[in-house]
Short mmCIF file of C-alpha atoms in Angstrom, two decimals:
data_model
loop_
_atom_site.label_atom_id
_atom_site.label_comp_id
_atom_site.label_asym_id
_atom_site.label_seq_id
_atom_site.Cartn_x
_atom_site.Cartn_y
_atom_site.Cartn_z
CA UNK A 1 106.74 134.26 118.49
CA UNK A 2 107.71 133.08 115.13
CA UNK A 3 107.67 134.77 111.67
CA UNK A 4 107.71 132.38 108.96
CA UNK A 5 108.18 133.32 105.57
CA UNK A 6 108.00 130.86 102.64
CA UNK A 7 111.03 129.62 100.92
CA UNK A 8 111.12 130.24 97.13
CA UNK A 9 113.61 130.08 94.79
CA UNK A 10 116.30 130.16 97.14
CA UNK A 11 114.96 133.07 99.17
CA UNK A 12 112.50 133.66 101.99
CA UNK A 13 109.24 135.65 100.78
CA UNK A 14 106.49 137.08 102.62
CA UNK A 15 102.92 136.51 101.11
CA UNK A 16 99.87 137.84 100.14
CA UNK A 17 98.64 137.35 104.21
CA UNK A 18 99.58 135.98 107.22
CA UNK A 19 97.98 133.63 109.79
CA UNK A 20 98.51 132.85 113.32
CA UNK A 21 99.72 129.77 114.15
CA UNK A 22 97.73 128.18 118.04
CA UNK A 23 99.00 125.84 120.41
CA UNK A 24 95.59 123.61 120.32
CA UNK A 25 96.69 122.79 124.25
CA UNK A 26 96.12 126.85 125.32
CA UNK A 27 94.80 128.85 122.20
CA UNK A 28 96.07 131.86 124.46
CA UNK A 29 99.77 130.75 123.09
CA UNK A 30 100.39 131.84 119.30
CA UNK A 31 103.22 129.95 117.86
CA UNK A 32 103.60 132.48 115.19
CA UNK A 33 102.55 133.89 112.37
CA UNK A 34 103.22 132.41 108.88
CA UNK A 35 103.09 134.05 105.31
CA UNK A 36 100.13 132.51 102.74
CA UNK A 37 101.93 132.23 99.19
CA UNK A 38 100.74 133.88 96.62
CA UNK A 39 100.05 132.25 93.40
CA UNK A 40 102.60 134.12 91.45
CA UNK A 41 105.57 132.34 94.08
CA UNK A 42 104.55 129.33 92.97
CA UNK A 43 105.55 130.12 88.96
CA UNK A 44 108.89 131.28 90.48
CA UNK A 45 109.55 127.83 92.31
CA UNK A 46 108.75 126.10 89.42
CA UNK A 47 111.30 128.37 86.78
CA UNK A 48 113.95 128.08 89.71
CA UNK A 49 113.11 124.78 90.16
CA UNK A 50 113.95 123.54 86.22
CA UNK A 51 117.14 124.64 86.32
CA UNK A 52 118.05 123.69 89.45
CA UNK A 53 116.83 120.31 89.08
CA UNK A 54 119.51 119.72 86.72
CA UNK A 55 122.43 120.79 88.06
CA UNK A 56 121.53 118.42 91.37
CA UNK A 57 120.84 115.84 88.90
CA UNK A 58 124.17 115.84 87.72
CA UNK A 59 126.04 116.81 90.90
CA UNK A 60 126.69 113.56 92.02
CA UNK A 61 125.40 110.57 94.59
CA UNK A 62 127.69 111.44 97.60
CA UNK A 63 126.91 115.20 96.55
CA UNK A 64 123.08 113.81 97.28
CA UNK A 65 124.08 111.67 100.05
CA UNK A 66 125.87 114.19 102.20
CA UNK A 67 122.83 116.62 101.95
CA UNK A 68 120.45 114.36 102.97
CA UNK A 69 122.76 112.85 105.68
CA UNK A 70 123.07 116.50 107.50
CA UNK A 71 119.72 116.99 107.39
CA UNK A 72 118.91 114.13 109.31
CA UNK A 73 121.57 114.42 111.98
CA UNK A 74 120.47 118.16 112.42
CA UNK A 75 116.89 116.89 112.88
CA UNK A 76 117.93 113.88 115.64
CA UNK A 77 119.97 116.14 117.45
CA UNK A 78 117.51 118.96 117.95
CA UNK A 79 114.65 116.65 118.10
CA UNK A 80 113.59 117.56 121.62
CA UNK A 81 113.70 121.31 120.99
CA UNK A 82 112.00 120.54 117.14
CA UNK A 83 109.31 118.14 119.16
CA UNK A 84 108.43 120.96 121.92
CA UNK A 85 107.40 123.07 118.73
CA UNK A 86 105.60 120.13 116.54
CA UNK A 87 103.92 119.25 120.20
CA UNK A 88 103.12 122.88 120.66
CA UNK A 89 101.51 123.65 117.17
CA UNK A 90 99.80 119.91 116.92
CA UNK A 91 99.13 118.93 120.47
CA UNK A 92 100.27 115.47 120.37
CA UNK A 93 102.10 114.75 123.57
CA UNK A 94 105.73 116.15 124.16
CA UNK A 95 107.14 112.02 124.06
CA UNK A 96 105.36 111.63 120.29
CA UNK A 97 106.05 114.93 118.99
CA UNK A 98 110.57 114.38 119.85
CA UNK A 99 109.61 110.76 118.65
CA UNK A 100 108.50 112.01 115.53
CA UNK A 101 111.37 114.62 114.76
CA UNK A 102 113.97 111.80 115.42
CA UNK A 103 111.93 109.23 113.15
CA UNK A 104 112.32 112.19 110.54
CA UNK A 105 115.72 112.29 111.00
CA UNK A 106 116.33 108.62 110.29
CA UNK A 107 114.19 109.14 106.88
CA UNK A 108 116.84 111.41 105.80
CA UNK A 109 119.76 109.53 106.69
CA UNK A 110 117.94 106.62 105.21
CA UNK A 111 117.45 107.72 101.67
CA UNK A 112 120.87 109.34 102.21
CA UNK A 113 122.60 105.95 101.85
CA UNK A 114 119.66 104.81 99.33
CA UNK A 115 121.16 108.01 97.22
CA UNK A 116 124.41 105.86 96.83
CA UNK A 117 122.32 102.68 95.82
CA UNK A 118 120.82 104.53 93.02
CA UNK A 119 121.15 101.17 90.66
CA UNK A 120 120.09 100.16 87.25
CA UNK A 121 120.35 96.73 85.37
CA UNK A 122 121.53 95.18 82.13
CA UNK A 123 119.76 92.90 79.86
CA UNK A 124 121.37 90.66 77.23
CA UNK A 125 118.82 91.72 74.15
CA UNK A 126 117.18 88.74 71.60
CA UNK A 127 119.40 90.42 69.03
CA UNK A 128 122.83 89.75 68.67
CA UNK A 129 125.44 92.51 69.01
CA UNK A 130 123.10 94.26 71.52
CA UNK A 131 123.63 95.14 74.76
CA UNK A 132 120.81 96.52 76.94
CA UNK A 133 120.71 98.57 79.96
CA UNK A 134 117.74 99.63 82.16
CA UNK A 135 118.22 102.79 83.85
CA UNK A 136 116.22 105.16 86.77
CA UNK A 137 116.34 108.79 86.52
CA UNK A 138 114.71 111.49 88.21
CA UNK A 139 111.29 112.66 87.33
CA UNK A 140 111.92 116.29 88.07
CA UNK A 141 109.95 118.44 89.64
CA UNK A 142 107.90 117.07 92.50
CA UNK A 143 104.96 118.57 94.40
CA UNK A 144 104.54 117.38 98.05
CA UNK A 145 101.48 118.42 99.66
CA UNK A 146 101.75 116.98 103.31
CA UNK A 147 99.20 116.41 106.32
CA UNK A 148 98.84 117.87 109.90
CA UNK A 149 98.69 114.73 112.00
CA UNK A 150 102.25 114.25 111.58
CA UNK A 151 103.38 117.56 110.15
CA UNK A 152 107.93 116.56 110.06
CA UNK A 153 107.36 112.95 109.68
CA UNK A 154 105.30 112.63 106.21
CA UNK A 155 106.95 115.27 104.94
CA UNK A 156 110.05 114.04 105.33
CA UNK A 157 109.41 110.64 104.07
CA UNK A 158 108.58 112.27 101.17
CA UNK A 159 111.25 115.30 100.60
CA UNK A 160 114.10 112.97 101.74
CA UNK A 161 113.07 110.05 98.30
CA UNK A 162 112.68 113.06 96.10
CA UNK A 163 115.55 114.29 96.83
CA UNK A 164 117.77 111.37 96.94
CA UNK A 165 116.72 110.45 93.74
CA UNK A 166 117.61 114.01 92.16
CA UNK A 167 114.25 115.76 91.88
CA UNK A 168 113.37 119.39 92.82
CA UNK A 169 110.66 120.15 95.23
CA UNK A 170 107.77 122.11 95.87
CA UNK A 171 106.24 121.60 98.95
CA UNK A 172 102.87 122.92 100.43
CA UNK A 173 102.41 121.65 104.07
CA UNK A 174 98.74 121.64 105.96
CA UNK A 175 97.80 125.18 107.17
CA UNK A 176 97.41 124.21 110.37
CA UNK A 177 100.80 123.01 111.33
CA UNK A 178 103.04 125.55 109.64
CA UNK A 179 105.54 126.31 112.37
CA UNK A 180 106.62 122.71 111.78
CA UNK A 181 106.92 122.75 108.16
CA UNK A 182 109.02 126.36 108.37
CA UNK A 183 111.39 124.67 111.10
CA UNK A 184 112.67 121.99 108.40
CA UNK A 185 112.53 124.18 105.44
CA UNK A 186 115.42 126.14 107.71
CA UNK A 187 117.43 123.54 108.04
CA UNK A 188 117.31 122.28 104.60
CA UNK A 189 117.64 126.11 103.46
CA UNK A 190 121.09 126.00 105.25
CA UNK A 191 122.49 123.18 103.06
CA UNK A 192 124.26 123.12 99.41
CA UNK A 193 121.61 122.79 97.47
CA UNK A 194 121.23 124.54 93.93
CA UNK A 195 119.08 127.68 94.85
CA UNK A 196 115.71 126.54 93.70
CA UNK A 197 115.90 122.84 94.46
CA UNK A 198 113.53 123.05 97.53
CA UNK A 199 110.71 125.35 97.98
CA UNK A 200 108.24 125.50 100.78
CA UNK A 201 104.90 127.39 99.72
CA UNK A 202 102.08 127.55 103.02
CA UNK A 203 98.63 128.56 101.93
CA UNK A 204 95.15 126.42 101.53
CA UNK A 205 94.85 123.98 99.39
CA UNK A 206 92.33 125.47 97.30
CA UNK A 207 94.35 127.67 96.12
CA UNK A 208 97.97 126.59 96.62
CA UNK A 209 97.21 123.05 96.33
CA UNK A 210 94.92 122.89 93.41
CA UNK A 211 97.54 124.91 91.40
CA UNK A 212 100.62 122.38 92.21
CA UNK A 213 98.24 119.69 90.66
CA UNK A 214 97.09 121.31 87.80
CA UNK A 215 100.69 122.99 87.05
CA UNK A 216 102.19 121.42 83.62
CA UNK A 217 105.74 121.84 84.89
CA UNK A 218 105.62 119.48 87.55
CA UNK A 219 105.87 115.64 86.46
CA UNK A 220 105.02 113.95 90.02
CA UNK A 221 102.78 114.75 93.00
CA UNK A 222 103.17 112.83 96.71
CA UNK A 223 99.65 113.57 98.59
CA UNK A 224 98.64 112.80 101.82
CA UNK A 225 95.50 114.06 103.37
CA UNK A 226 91.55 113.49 103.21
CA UNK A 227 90.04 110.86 100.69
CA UNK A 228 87.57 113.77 99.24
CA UNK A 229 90.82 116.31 98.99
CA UNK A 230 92.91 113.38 97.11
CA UNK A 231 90.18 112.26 94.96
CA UNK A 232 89.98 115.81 93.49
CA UNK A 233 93.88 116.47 93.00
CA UNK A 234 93.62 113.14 90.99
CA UNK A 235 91.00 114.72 88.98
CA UNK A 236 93.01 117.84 88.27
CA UNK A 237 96.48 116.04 87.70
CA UNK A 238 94.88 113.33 85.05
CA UNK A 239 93.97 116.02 82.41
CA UNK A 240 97.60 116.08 82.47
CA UNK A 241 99.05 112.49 82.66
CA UNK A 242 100.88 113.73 85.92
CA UNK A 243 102.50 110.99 88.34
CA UNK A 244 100.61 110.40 91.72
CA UNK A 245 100.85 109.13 94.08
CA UNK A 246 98.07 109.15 97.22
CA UNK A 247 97.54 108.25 100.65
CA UNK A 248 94.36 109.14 102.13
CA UNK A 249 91.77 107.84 104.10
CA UNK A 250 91.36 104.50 106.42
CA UNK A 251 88.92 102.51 109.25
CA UNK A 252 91.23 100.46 110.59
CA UNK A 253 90.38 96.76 112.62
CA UNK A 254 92.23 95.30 115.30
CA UNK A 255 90.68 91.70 116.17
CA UNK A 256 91.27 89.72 119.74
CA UNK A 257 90.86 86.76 119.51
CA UNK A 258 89.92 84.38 122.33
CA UNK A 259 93.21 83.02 123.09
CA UNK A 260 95.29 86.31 123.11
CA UNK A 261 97.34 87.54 126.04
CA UNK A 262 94.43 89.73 127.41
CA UNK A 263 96.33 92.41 128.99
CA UNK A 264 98.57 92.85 125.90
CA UNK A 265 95.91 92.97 123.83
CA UNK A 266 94.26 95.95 125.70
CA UNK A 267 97.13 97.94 125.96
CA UNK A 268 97.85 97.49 121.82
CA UNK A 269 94.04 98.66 121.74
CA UNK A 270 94.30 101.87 123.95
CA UNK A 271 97.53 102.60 122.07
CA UNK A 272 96.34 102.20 118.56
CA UNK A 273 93.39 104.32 119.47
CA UNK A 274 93.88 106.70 121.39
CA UNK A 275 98.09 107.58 120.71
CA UNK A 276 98.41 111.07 119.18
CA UNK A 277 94.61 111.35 119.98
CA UNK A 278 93.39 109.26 117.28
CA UNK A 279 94.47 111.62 114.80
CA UNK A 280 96.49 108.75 113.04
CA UNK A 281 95.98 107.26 109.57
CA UNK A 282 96.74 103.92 111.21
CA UNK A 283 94.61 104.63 114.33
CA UNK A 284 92.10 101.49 115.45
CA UNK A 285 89.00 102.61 115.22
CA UNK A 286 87.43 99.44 115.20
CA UNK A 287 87.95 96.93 117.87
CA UNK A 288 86.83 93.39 117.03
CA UNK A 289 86.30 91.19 119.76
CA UNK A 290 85.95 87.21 119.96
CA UNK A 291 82.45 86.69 121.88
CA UNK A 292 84.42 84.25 124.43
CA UNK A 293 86.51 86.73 125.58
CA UNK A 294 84.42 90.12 124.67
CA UNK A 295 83.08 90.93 128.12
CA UNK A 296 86.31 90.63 129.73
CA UNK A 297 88.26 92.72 127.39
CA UNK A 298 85.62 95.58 127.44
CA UNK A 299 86.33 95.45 131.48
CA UNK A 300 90.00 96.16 131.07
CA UNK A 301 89.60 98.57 128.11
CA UNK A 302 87.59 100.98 130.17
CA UNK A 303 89.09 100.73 132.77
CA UNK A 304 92.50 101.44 130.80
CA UNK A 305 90.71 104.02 128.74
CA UNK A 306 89.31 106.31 131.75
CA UNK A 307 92.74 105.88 133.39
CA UNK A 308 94.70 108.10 130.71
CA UNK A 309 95.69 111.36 131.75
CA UNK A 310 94.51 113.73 129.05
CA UNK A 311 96.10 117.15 129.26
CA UNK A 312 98.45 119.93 127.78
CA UNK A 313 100.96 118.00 125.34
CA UNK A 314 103.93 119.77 126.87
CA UNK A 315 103.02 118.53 130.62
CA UNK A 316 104.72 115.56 132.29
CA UNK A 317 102.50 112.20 132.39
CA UNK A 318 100.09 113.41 129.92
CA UNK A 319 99.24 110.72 127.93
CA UNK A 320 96.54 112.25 125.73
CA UNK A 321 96.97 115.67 123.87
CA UNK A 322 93.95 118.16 122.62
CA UNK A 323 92.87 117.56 119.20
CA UNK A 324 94.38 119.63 116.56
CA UNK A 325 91.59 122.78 116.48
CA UNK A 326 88.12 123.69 117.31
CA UNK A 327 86.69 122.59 114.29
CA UNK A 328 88.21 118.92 114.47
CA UNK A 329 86.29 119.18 117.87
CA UNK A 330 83.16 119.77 116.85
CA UNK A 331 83.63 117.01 113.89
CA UNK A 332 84.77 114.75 116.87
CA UNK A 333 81.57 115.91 119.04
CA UNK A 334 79.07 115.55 115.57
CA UNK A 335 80.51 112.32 116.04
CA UNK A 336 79.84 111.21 119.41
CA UNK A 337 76.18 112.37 118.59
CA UNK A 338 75.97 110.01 115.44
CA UNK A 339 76.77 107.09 116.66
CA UNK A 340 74.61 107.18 119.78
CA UNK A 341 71.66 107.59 117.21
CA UNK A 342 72.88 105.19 115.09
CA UNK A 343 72.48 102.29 118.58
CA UNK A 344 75.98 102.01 119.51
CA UNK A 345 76.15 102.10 122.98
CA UNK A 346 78.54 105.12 124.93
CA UNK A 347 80.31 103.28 127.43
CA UNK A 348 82.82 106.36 128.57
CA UNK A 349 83.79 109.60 127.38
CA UNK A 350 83.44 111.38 124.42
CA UNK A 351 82.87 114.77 125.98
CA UNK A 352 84.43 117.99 125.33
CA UNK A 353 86.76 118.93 129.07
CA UNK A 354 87.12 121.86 130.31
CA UNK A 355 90.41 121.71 132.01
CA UNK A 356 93.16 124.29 133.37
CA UNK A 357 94.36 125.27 130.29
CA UNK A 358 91.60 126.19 127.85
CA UNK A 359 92.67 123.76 124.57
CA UNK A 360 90.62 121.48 122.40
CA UNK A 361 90.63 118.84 124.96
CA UNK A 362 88.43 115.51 124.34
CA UNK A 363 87.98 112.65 127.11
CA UNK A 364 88.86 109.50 124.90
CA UNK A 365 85.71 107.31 123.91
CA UNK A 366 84.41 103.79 123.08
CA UNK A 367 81.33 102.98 122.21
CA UNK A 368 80.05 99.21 122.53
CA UNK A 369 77.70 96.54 120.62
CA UNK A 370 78.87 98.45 117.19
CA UNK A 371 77.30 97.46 113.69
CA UNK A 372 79.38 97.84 110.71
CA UNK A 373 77.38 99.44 108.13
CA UNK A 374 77.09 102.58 110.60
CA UNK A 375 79.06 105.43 109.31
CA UNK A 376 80.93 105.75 113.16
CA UNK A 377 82.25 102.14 111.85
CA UNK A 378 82.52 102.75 107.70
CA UNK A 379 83.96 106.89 107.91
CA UNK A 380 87.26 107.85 109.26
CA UNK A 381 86.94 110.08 112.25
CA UNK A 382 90.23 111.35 113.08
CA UNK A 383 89.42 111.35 116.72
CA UNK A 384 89.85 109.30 120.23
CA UNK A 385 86.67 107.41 119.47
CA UNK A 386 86.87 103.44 118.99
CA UNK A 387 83.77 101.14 118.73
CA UNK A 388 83.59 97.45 119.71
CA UNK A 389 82.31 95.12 117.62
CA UNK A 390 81.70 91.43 118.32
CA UNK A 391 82.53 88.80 116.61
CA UNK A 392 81.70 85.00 117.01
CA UNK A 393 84.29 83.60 115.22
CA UNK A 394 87.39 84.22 112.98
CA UNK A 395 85.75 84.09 109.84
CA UNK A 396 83.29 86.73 111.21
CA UNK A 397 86.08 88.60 112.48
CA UNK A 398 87.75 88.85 109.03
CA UNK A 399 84.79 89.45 107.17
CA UNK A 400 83.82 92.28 109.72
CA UNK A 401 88.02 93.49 109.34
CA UNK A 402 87.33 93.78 105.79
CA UNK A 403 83.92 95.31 105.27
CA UNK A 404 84.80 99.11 104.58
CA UNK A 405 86.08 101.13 101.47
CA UNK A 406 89.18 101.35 103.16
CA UNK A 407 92.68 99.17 103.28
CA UNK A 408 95.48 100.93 105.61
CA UNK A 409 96.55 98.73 108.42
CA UNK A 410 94.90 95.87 109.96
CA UNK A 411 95.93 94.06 113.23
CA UNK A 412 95.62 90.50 114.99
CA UNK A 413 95.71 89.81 118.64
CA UNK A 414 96.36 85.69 118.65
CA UNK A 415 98.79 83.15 120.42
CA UNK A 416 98.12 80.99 117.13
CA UNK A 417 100.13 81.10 113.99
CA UNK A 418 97.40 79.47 112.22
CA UNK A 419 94.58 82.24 113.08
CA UNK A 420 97.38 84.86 112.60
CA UNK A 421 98.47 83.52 109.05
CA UNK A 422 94.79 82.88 107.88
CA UNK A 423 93.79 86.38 109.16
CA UNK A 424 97.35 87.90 107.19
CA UNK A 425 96.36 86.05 103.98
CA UNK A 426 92.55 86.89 103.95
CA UNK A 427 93.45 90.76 105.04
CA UNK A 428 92.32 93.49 102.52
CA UNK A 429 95.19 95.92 103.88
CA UNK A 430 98.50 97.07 103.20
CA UNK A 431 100.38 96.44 106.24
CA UNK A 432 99.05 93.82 108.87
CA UNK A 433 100.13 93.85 112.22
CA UNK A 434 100.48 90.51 114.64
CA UNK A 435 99.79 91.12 118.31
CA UNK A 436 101.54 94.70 117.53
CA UNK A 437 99.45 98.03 117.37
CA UNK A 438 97.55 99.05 114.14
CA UNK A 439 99.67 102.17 113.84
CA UNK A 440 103.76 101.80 114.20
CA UNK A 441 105.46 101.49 111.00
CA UNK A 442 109.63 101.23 110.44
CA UNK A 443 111.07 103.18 108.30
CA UNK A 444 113.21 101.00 105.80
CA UNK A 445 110.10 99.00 104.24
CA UNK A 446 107.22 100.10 101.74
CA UNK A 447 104.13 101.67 103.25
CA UNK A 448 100.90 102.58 101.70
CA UNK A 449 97.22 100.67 101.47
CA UNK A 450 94.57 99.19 99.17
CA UNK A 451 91.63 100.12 97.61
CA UNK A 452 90.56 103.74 98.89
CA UNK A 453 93.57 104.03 101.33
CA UNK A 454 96.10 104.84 98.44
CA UNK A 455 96.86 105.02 95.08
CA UNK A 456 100.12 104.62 93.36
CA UNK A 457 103.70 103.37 93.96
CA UNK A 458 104.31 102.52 97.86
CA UNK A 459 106.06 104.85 100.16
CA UNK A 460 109.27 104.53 102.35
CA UNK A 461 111.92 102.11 102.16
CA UNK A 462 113.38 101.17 98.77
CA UNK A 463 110.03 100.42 97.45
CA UNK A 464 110.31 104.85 97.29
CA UNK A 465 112.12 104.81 93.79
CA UNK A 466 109.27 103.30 92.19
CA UNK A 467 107.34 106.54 92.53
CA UNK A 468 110.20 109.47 92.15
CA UNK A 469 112.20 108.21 89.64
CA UNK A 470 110.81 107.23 86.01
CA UNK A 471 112.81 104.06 84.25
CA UNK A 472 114.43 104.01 80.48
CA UNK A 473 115.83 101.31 78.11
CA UNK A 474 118.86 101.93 75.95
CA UNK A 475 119.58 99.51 73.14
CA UNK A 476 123.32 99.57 72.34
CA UNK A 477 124.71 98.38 69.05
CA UNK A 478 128.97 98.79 69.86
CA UNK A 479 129.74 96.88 66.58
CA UNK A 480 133.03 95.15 65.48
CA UNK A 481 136.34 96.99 66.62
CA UNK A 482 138.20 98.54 64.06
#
């Protein structure tokens, strides 16, 4: 069983308490304990963190780079035995959980070359004799509060940008998943880092949290998590003109049309529903369904849907996972219960199972003949539950696709480029996805969503620097040589 202390100011703490840490597949299994933080650690990172932020500052690009680039070869090379304990802790299946240590990996080694590319620009000025150079530099000190659902992954795609960029960072992970968060902290604890640079506080975020946002001595914070949780750490960071930057909640649509490859279409539904339980930002929640082809679809989707295996994330063939705790489940079930009163029709599952291990285990569920004002079609769930809504034509279908708050990811199922480029145009998302899942993103290109998805600069790929660096103009006057 593990012991996790927090990591401040180059040292590993105990806290103020401790909490268990339970494999959501057999809550008989405790991962380990993990210290809470106390509020007093969190004034230490931030004095360590000040000075250490710049002396990396000035150590160097390939000084940056090299960091970085160990990190993530340390991560893809224990990424089966790092995604047994991710899969343990979150109880998505043992496949996702090494998928998502690896994907880590290749953040790091990412923004390890996108250290060396750290470039500026020149300008020639409307005055003569004036040269003019536009320049990024690091913000500082960085907060990163991070989510359960994919407890290495978002993290990383945060810490690795900060750092390559030549901030410090303070990082409070999701209480629930702490194993996960201490595993990477130890790696990155091994490297040559000014002692300080990187801190990893665990604790709630009413306590923890709220103080990262309202601390004056950080200038950014990266938040992903709840759109109720985000819209209050915007609250507390505006009193002080803080940098944010905010992904939170989503509802996303995937349409079939009528002339989509049927069987492709299903499986992109069952995956983008049901893959790491639903617990997904990107998940499909809402399946929109030409009339011509709806009853056929439905056929294959519950017939696809009551054919996963759902089971303990470490076992061979599962293809489902427990949700993350007993609470979620009871959300989930509250759910279930909702939008049966609400007219949508239960076609299959939706029931708590009681199977050999005793988890938080969920059989995956889709209910039919949805409306879209019902909150099981406007709220995100953060569970296996999908709804089917039909639609009678495209127009429908986008106007349906677009009527929530939200704007993560939107998908298409279509053999025509004309449907799919009308539908990419008149989408009210961030990323849109062509006869591909809602939720699979790469790693090299900007990520983030509209309207109450996200707020601030995009994440991942070079669109990153926007959001941890901050940009200045010099004016030079040289003069005449002497």
């Amino acid at each position: 069983m593990l012991n996790g202390q927090n990591f401040v100011a180059g040292e590993w703490r105990d806290g103020a308490d401790w909490v268990e840490d339970v494999n959501p597949s057999d809550v008989t299994d405790i991962v380990g304990r993990f210290a809470q933080a106390r509020l007093s650690d969190i004034h230490d990172a931030v004095a360590a963190a000040q000075n250490a932020q710049r002396e990396w500052a000035a150590a160097g690009l390939e000084a940056r780079a090299a960091v970085l680039d160990a990190i993530g070869r340390e991560l893809m090379a224990r990424s089966r035995e790092l995604g047994e304990l991710l899969s343990r802790e979150e109880g998505k299946t043992l496949p996702e959980g090494v998928g998502e240590v690896y994907r880590a990996g290749q953040f790091f080694t990412y923004f390890a070359a996108e250290a060396l590319r750290n470039l500026g620009a020149s300008a020639d000025s409307v005055r003569a004799g004036v040269d003019v150079l536009i320049e990024r530099e690091p913000l500082g000190i960085v907060a990163v509060i991070s989510p359960w659902n994919f407890p290495i992954a978002t993290a990383s795609w945060k810490i690795a940008p900060a750092l390559a960029f030549g901030n410090a960072v303070i990082w409070k992970p999701a209480s629930i998943t702490p194993a996960s968060a201490w595993a990477l902290t130890e790696i990155i604890s091994r490297q040559a880092l000014p002692k300080g640079l990187f801190n990893l506080v665990m604790g709630s975020g009413s306590t923890i949290g709220r103080e990262l946002a309202a601390n004056a001595d950080i200038q950014g914070l990266s938040f992903t998590g709840s759109g109720a949780v985000g819209s209050g750490i915007a609250a507390l960071a505006a009193a002080r003109f803080v940098k944010l930057q905010l992904e939170m909640g989503s509802k996303n649509p995937f349409v079939v049309m009528d002339d989509a490859d049927l069987d492709r279409a299903v499986d992109l539904a069952v995956n983008g529903a049901f893959g790491g339980t639903g617990q997904k930002c990107t998940a499909a929640s809402r399946l929109i369904v030409h009339r011509p082809i709806h009853d056929a679809f439905v056929e294959r989707l519950l017939a696809k849907t009551e054919a996963l295996k759902v089971g303990h994330a470490l076992e061979a063939g599962v293809q489902m996972g427990p949700v993350v705790s007993a609470e979620q489940l009871s959300a989930n079930l509250d759910y279930m219960t909702l939008g049966i009163s609400e007219g949508a029709e239960l076609a299959t599952g939706g029931e708590a199972l009681d199977l050999a291990h005793r988890g938080h285990y969920m059989a995956p569920a889709v209910f039919l003949n949805g409306r879209s004002r019902t909150r099981i079609n406007q709220e995100e769930m953060f569970a296996p539950i999908t709804c089917v809504i039909p639609a009678d034509d495209l127009d429908e279908a986008i106007f349906l696709a677009n009527d929530t708050p939200y704007g993560l990811t939107a998908g298409i199922a279509t053999r025509s480029l004309a449907r799919a480029t009308k539908f990419r145009h008149a989408s009210r998302s961030g990323c849109v996805m062509v006869n591909l899942a809602t939720a699979g993103t790469d790693y090299h290109v900007p990520f983030g969503g509209v309207r109450a998805s996200s707020y601030g600069p995009r994440e991942q790929g070079r669109a990153a620097v926007e959001f941890y660096t901050q940009v200045k103009t010099s004016y030079i006057h040289a003069g005449a040589p002497e």
